Short mmCIF file of C-alpha atoms in Angstrom, two decimals:
data_model
loop_
_atom_site.label_atom_id
_atom_site.label_comp_id
_atom_site.label_asym_id
_atom_site.label_seq_id
_atom_site.Cartn_x
_atom_site.Cartn_y
_atom_site.Cartn_z
CA UNK A 1 0.00 0.00 0.00
CA UNK A 2 1.31 3.45 -0.94
CA UNK A 3 1.61 6.05 1.79
CA UNK A 4 1.26 9.83 1.72
CA UNK A 5 5.00 10.38 1.29
CA UNK A 6 5.59 7.79 -1.42
CA UNK A 7 6.63 9.34 -4.76
CA UNK A 8 3.77 10.34 -7.02
CA UNK A 9 3.42 8.81 -10.47
CA UNK A 10 4.14 11.09 -13.47
CA UNK A 11 0.38 11.39 -14.06
CA UNK A 12 -0.25 12.32 -10.42
CA UNK A 13 2.47 14.97 -10.57
CA UNK A 14 0.79 16.49 -13.64
CA UNK A 15 -2.48 16.61 -11.68
CA UNK A 16 -0.71 18.17 -8.68
CA UNK A 17 0.89 20.95 -10.74
CA UNK A 18 -2.34 21.56 -12.68
CA UNK A 19 -3.99 22.42 -9.36
CA UNK A 20 -1.00 24.12 -7.73
CA UNK A 21 -0.01 26.59 -10.43
CA UNK A 22 -3.27 28.60 -10.56
CA UNK A 23 -3.61 28.35 -6.79
CA UNK A 24 -0.09 29.67 -6.17
CA UNK A 25 -0.63 32.50 -8.67
CA UNK A 26 -4.20 33.60 -7.86
CA UNK A 27 -4.91 32.17 -4.40
CA UNK A 28 -7.91 30.17 -5.59
CA UNK A 29 -8.35 26.48 -6.37
CA UNK A 30 -9.28 25.58 -9.96
CA UNK A 31 -12.55 23.84 -10.82
CA UNK A 32 -12.80 20.20 -11.74
CA UNK A 33 -13.99 21.30 -15.19
CA UNK A 34 -10.68 23.13 -15.72
CA UNK A 35 -8.61 20.21 -14.42
CA UNK A 36 -10.54 17.73 -16.56
CA UNK A 37 -9.92 19.79 -19.68
CA UNK A 38 -6.22 20.40 -19.08
CA UNK A 39 -5.54 16.71 -18.39
CA UNK A 40 -7.77 15.51 -21.25
CA UNK A 41 -5.65 17.57 -23.68
CA UNK A 42 -2.71 15.47 -22.49
CA UNK A 43 -4.59 12.20 -22.93
CA UNK A 44 -5.19 11.73 -19.19
CA UNK A 45 -8.29 10.90 -17.16
CA UNK A 46 -8.51 13.32 -14.21
CA UNK A 47 -11.11 11.26 -12.32
CA UNK A 48 -8.99 8.11 -12.51
CA UNK A 49 -5.86 9.95 -11.36
CA UNK A 50 -7.74 11.56 -8.46
CA UNK A 51 -8.76 8.07 -7.32
CA UNK A 52 -5.19 6.78 -7.61
CA UNK A 53 -3.59 9.38 -5.31
CA UNK A 54 -2.41 7.72 -2.04
CA UNK A 55 -4.96 8.07 0.77
CA UNK A 56 -4.91 7.67 4.54
CA UNK A 57 -8.37 6.74 5.78
CA UNK A 58 -9.91 5.43 8.97
CA UNK A 59 -12.47 3.18 7.24
CA UNK A 60 -13.97 2.35 3.85
CA UNK A 61 -16.82 4.83 4.32
CA UNK A 62 -14.48 7.68 5.21
CA UNK A 63 -13.23 9.80 2.28
CA UNK A 64 -9.83 9.96 3.94
CA UNK A 65 -6.95 12.39 3.67
CA UNK A 66 -4.95 12.75 0.47
CA UNK A 67 -2.66 15.15 -1.40
CA UNK A 68 -5.25 16.21 -4.00
CA UNK A 69 -9.01 15.79 -3.78
CA UNK A 70 -12.27 17.00 -5.28
CA UNK A 71 -15.62 17.30 -3.47
CA UNK A 72 -15.15 15.37 -0.25
CA UNK A 73 -18.58 13.75 -0.46
CA UNK A 74 -17.22 11.45 -3.17
CA UNK A 75 -19.44 12.80 -5.98
CA UNK A 76 -17.29 15.26 -7.96
CA UNK A 77 -19.11 18.14 -9.67
CA UNK A 78 -17.64 19.90 -12.71
CA UNK A 79 -18.07 23.26 -10.99
CA UNK A 80 -16.56 21.99 -7.73
CA UNK A 81 -12.99 22.81 -6.75
CA UNK A 82 -9.99 20.51 -6.87
CA UNK A 83 -8.06 21.20 -3.67
CA UNK A 84 -4.71 20.49 -2.05
CA UNK A 85 -3.62 19.52 1.45
CA UNK A 86 -0.27 19.63 3.24
CA UNK A 87 0.31 16.15 1.80
CA UNK A 88 0.21 17.75 -1.64
CA UNK A 89 2.57 20.54 -0.59
CA UNK A 90 5.00 17.88 0.64
CA UNK A 91 5.50 16.86 -3.00
CA UNK A 92 6.22 20.51 -3.84
CA UNK A 93 8.92 20.96 -1.18
CA UNK A 94 11.53 23.44 -2.27
CA UNK A 95 8.86 25.77 -3.66
CA UNK A 96 9.04 28.96 -1.61
CA UNK A 97 5.27 29.48 -1.47
CA UNK A 98 4.49 25.86 -0.62
CA UNK A 99 7.12 25.80 2.12
CA UNK A 100 5.80 29.07 3.53
CA UNK A 101 2.25 27.72 3.73
CA UNK A 102 3.48 24.60 5.51
CA UNK A 103 5.38 26.73 8.01
CA UNK A 104 2.20 28.68 8.82
CA UNK A 105 0.05 25.58 9.22
CA UNK A 106 2.54 23.65 11.35
CA UNK A 107 2.87 26.63 13.67
CA UNK A 108 -0.93 26.93 13.78
CA UNK A 109 -1.26 23.26 14.77
CA UNK A 110 1.33 23.70 17.52
CA UNK A 111 -0.54 26.75 18.83
CA UNK A 112 -3.88 24.90 18.84
CA UNK A 113 -2.33 21.93 20.64
CA UNK A 114 -0.69 24.14 23.26
CA UNK A 115 -3.95 26.03 23.82
CA UNK A 116 -5.37 22.89 25.44
CA UNK A 117 -3.06 23.30 28.44
CA UNK A 118 -5.52 25.69 30.10
CA UNK A 119 -7.78 22.68 30.70
CA UNK A 120 -5.30 21.38 33.30
CA UNK A 121 -6.01 24.37 35.55
CA UNK A 122 -9.76 24.30 34.98
CA UNK A 123 -11.40 20.93 35.82
CA UNK A 124 -14.84 22.32 35.03
CA UNK A 125 -14.11 23.68 31.56
CA UNK A 126 -17.04 23.46 29.13
CA UNK A 127 -15.57 25.07 26.02
CA UNK A 128 -13.01 23.74 23.56
CA UNK A 129 -9.48 25.09 23.47
CA UNK A 130 -8.82 27.72 20.80
CA UNK A 131 -5.81 29.54 19.43
CA UNK A 132 -5.81 32.90 17.67
CA UNK A 133 -4.80 32.60 14.02
CA UNK A 134 -3.84 36.27 13.86
CA UNK A 135 -1.33 35.79 16.70
CA UNK A 136 0.26 32.89 14.85
CA UNK A 137 0.65 35.02 11.73
CA UNK A 138 2.16 37.88 13.75
CA UNK A 139 4.58 35.54 15.49
CA UNK A 140 6.04 34.18 12.27
CA UNK A 141 5.62 37.44 10.32
CA UNK A 142 3.65 35.84 7.49
CA UNK A 143 2.47 37.98 4.58
CA UNK A 144 -1.25 38.39 4.00
CA UNK A 145 -1.06 36.75 0.57
CA UNK A 146 0.61 33.68 2.04
CA UNK A 147 -1.84 33.64 4.95
CA UNK A 148 -4.84 33.63 2.58
CA UNK A 149 -3.48 30.59 0.78
CA UNK A 150 -2.71 28.84 4.06
CA UNK A 151 -6.31 29.41 5.19
CA UNK A 152 -7.66 27.64 2.11
CA UNK A 153 -5.38 24.66 2.73
CA UNK A 154 -6.31 24.65 6.43
CA UNK A 155 -9.94 23.93 5.60
CA UNK A 156 -9.01 20.34 4.69
CA UNK A 157 -6.39 19.69 7.38
CA UNK A 158 -8.84 17.85 9.63
CA UNK A 159 -6.22 15.42 11.01
CA UNK A 160 -4.31 18.19 12.81
CA UNK A 161 -6.48 21.30 12.69
CA UNK A 162 -10.05 22.58 12.88
CA UNK A 163 -11.32 26.07 12.04
CA UNK A 164 -13.51 27.18 14.95
CA UNK A 165 -14.46 30.72 13.89
CA UNK A 166 -14.26 33.06 10.91
CA UNK A 167 -14.98 36.75 10.43
CA UNK A 168 -17.48 38.34 8.06
CA UNK A 169 -15.00 37.97 5.19
CA UNK A 170 -14.55 34.24 5.84
CA UNK A 171 -11.03 34.83 7.20
CA UNK A 172 -9.95 32.51 10.00
CA UNK A 173 -10.12 33.98 13.50
CA UNK A 174 -9.51 30.95 15.73
CA UNK A 175 -8.51 27.30 15.37
CA UNK A 176 -8.82 24.15 17.47
CA UNK A 177 -6.87 20.88 17.58
CA UNK A 178 -7.67 18.34 14.87
CA UNK A 179 -9.86 15.26 15.20
CA UNK A 180 -7.18 12.66 14.45
CA UNK A 181 -4.09 14.26 16.00
CA UNK A 182 -5.19 16.56 18.84
CA UNK A 183 -1.58 16.85 20.05
CA UNK A 184 -0.13 18.00 16.73
CA UNK A 185 3.20 19.34 18.00
CA UNK A 186 5.15 18.57 14.82
CA UNK A 187 8.38 20.19 13.73
CA UNK A 188 8.19 19.11 10.08
CA UNK A 189 5.73 18.11 7.39
CA UNK A 190 7.35 14.67 7.25
CA UNK A 191 6.68 14.12 10.95
CA UNK A 192 3.04 15.24 10.55
CA UNK A 193 2.37 12.97 7.57
CA UNK A 194 4.06 10.02 9.24
CA UNK A 195 1.82 10.53 12.27
CA UNK A 196 -1.27 10.53 10.03
CA UNK A 197 -0.12 7.30 8.39
CA UNK A 198 0.50 5.63 11.73
CA UNK A 199 -2.82 6.83 13.17
CA UNK A 200 -4.83 5.56 10.19
CA UNK A 201 -3.07 2.20 9.94
CA UNK A 202 -4.87 -0.40 12.05
CA UNK A 203 -2.41 -2.24 14.25
CA UNK A 204 -3.01 -5.07 16.70
CA UNK A 205 -2.54 -4.23 20.36
CA UNK A 206 0.98 -5.40 21.28
CA UNK A 207 0.99 -8.53 23.39
CA UNK A 208 3.52 -9.67 25.98
CA UNK A 209 6.37 -11.34 24.10
CA UNK A 210 8.57 -14.20 25.29
CA UNK A 211 12.30 -13.63 25.40
CA UNK A 212 14.38 -16.77 24.94
CA UNK A 213 17.93 -15.71 24.02
CA UNK A 214 19.49 -13.66 26.86
CA UNK A 215 21.92 -11.93 24.51
CA UNK A 216 19.47 -11.16 21.68
CA UNK A 217 18.93 -7.53 22.75
CA UNK A 218 22.64 -6.76 23.02
CA UNK A 219 23.15 -8.38 19.64
CA UNK A 220 20.44 -6.16 18.12
CA UNK A 221 22.24 -3.06 19.46
CA UNK A 222 25.51 -4.32 17.92
CA UNK A 223 23.92 -4.96 14.51
CA UNK A 224 22.31 -1.50 14.55
CA UNK A 225 25.70 0.01 15.40
CA UNK A 226 27.42 -1.78 12.50
CA UNK A 227 24.57 -0.97 10.09
CA UNK A 228 24.70 2.77 10.82
CA UNK A 229 28.48 2.78 10.34
CA UNK A 230 28.14 0.85 7.06
CA UNK A 231 25.36 3.00 5.58
CA UNK A 232 25.93 6.44 7.14
CA UNK A 233 29.61 6.26 8.04
CA UNK A 234 29.00 7.01 11.75
CA UNK A 235 31.14 4.92 14.11
CA UNK A 236 29.97 4.23 17.66
CA UNK A 237 26.31 5.04 16.98
CA UNK A 238 25.09 2.53 19.58
CA UNK A 239 28.13 2.21 21.82
CA UNK A 240 27.74 -0.11 24.79
CA UNK A 241 28.14 1.07 28.38
CA UNK A 242 30.67 -0.71 30.64
CA UNK A 243 30.26 -4.48 30.86
CA UNK A 244 28.94 -4.39 34.42
CA UNK A 245 26.03 -2.28 33.14
CA UNK A 246 25.34 -3.80 29.72
CA UNK A 247 25.46 -7.32 31.17
CA UNK A 248 22.30 -6.51 33.13
CA UNK A 249 20.34 -6.66 29.87
CA UNK A 250 21.12 -10.39 29.64
CA UNK A 251 19.96 -11.14 33.19
CA UNK A 252 16.45 -12.06 34.29
CA UNK A 253 14.73 -10.09 37.06
CA UNK A 254 12.46 -11.18 39.88
CA UNK A 255 11.50 -7.96 41.66
CA UNK A 256 10.59 -4.33 41.00
CA UNK A 257 14.01 -2.99 41.93
CA UNK A 258 15.80 -5.25 39.43
CA UNK A 259 13.23 -4.35 36.77
CA UNK A 260 13.77 -0.61 37.27
CA UNK A 261 17.55 -1.10 37.17
CA UNK A 262 17.28 -2.94 33.86
CA UNK A 263 14.96 -0.27 32.41
CA UNK A 264 17.40 2.42 33.51
CA UNK A 265 20.34 0.75 31.74
CA UNK A 266 18.28 0.21 28.59
CA UNK A 267 16.99 3.80 28.44
CA UNK A 268 20.52 5.12 29.03
CA UNK A 269 21.73 3.15 26.00
CA UNK A 270 18.88 4.55 23.91
CA UNK A 271 19.54 8.09 25.16
CA UNK A 272 23.20 7.75 24.15
CA UNK A 273 22.48 6.83 20.53
CA UNK A 274 24.57 9.22 18.44
CA UNK A 275 21.64 10.78 16.60
CA UNK A 276 22.61 13.89 14.66
CA UNK A 277 20.75 17.16 14.46
CA UNK A 278 17.38 16.95 12.72
CA UNK A 279 16.47 20.01 10.67
CA UNK A 280 13.68 21.93 12.38
CA UNK A 281 13.55 19.51 15.32
CA UNK A 282 15.52 20.71 18.36
CA UNK A 283 14.51 17.84 20.69
CA UNK A 284 17.15 17.37 23.42
CA UNK A 285 16.86 13.58 23.54
CA UNK A 286 18.04 11.18 20.82
CA UNK A 287 14.72 9.39 20.31
CA UNK A 288 12.95 12.71 19.83
CA UNK A 289 15.14 13.37 16.76
CA UNK A 290 15.64 9.84 15.45
CA UNK A 291 12.83 9.57 12.88
CA UNK A 292 13.44 13.03 11.41
CA UNK A 293 17.19 12.52 11.37
CA UNK A 294 17.00 9.18 9.55
CA UNK A 295 14.55 10.65 7.03
CA UNK A 296 16.91 13.57 6.53
CA UNK A 297 19.91 11.26 5.98
CA UNK A 298 18.01 8.59 3.99
CA UNK A 299 15.12 10.28 2.11
CA UNK A 300 13.77 6.95 0.77
CA UNK A 301 13.52 5.26 4.15
CA UNK A 302 10.16 3.80 5.21
CA UNK A 303 9.28 6.62 7.61
CA UNK A 304 6.05 5.12 9.04
CA UNK A 305 7.91 1.89 9.96
CA UNK A 306 10.74 3.89 11.53
CA UNK A 307 8.24 6.09 13.38
CA UNK A 308 6.47 3.04 14.86
CA UNK A 309 9.76 1.51 15.99
CA UNK A 310 10.83 4.86 17.41
CA UNK A 311 7.51 5.15 19.29
CA UNK A 312 8.09 1.73 20.85
CA UNK A 313 11.55 2.76 22.07
CA UNK A 314 10.32 6.15 23.25
CA UNK A 315 7.53 4.54 25.28
CA UNK A 316 10.23 2.89 27.39
CA UNK A 317 11.79 6.30 28.06
CA UNK A 318 8.38 7.63 29.08
CA UNK A 319 7.79 4.67 31.41
CA UNK A 320 11.12 5.23 33.11
CA UNK A 321 10.43 8.96 33.50
CA UNK A 322 7.01 8.24 34.96
CA UNK A 323 8.59 6.17 37.75
CA UNK A 324 11.07 8.96 38.53
CA UNK A 325 8.54 11.80 38.33
CA UNK A 326 5.16 10.16 39.02
CA UNK A 327 2.16 12.29 38.13
CA UNK A 328 -1.25 11.72 36.52
CA UNK A 329 -0.69 11.13 32.82
CA UNK A 330 -3.07 9.68 30.25
CA UNK A 331 -0.13 8.40 28.22
CA UNK A 332 0.87 5.81 30.84
CA UNK A 333 -1.55 3.15 29.66
CA UNK A 334 -0.63 3.57 25.98
CA UNK A 335 3.09 3.47 26.74
CA UNK A 336 2.65 0.23 28.66
CA UNK A 337 0.48 -1.24 25.90
CA UNK A 338 3.18 -0.58 23.28
CA UNK A 339 5.48 -2.90 25.22
CA UNK A 340 2.83 -5.51 26.00
CA UNK A 341 2.73 -4.54 29.68
CA UNK A 342 -0.10 -4.38 32.16
CA UNK A 343 -0.63 -1.11 34.03
CA UNK A 344 0.43 -1.15 36.73
CA UNK A 345 3.08 -3.85 36.29
CA UNK A 346 2.33 -6.84 38.53
CA UNK A 347 4.82 -9.43 37.22
CA UNK A 348 8.34 -7.91 36.95
CA UNK A 349 9.88 -11.02 35.40
CA UNK A 350 7.33 -11.29 32.61
CA UNK A 351 7.40 -7.51 32.07
CA UNK A 352 11.20 -7.50 31.65
CA UNK A 353 11.02 -10.30 29.07
CA UNK A 354 8.37 -8.40 27.10
CA UNK A 355 10.32 -5.12 27.30
CA UNK A 356 13.46 -6.78 25.98
CA UNK A 357 11.58 -8.60 23.20
CA UNK A 358 9.71 -5.49 21.99
CA UNK A 359 12.89 -3.40 22.15
CA UNK A 360 14.78 -6.03 20.16
CA UNK A 361 12.05 -6.03 17.49
CA UNK A 362 12.14 -2.23 17.27
CA UNK A 363 15.93 -2.23 16.84
CA UNK A 364 15.68 -4.92 14.17
CA UNK A 365 13.13 -2.79 12.30
CA UNK A 366 15.47 0.19 12.44
CA UNK A 367 18.52 -1.55 11.04
CA UNK A 368 16.49 -3.39 8.38
CA UNK A 369 14.91 -0.13 7.17
CA UNK A 370 18.29 1.65 7.22
CA UNK A 371 19.79 -1.12 5.07
CA UNK A 372 16.83 -1.05 2.69
CA UNK A 373 17.18 2.72 2.20
CA UNK A 374 20.92 2.88 1.63
CA UNK A 375 21.97 4.63 -1.60
CA UNK A 376 22.37 2.34 -4.61
CA UNK A 377 26.10 3.10 -4.84
CA UNK A 378 26.58 1.26 -1.55
#
């Protein structure tokens, strides 16, 4: 199945540019009648190409989210508009206008997500969180022409954004978090689209996994280390801590203290991965930059697969932090589920086996995807 960031076919790129060029120039989407005519002159069927564009959808009855679309009810009208989303702008990256629109919309999503924090101090809140669109535009000093185009794109960005109010001229006044990704704190378009793909891909709930080979996890770290050096030329990417620490990963546990010690060693190894700087993503911890960094270094890598593996590893970091700084957090249950754990943990021995097995699988996914994405010259 093709994902939102897979390369478009030549016919799909013609469709994309047929819609983009008048929109970029005039700030208005072309009609389906116009698109049909332009593509028909080139021997192409616009309706068939519109159906072929990769889509992320929750179910068969849902129209889904795609780069280019016409009339979201599924019954295109000749006088209806053919519109673009951020997924479409992703395939135009490098275009100054497209990149500027993405910058506005990502900042708007972050503002809408952050606006929800007021709920924490108001247990009796009855209204939805909102963020001022004008303040976002002022903060990033966006031109009015660019803002108008961003507003038209925003109307279809339901995964990460909702328009909550408009003025008499139909200009956006306030926005709310999206339906699919209410915590849309994304630093890049790639990260946003990967999150949509992950959220719309049905996955079984992870189950507790057995762990038979005591040294399998350490071996997975070693293979990842060698793979990164082979493909990216970075030595010591997953360097081991001293033997007295790393050896703990091969030992079984039988109580909570031993479990927490093992988790601490494992999260320290993950935190010390030599992940480089990810453009537009200043996260201080390695796992917070890993997906963006690998995508930056290996543009053809399977980002959704890497993002899922990264999420599994990051859930372990969150679990460890939650034991050090305990506080009410709705993410606890999900983080435990990703590693096949009950919440709270009642069987330390079984939990440690499942943690090691899920971590090993995530590391295997990472080095397999890195190998698959290496440049052909290698």
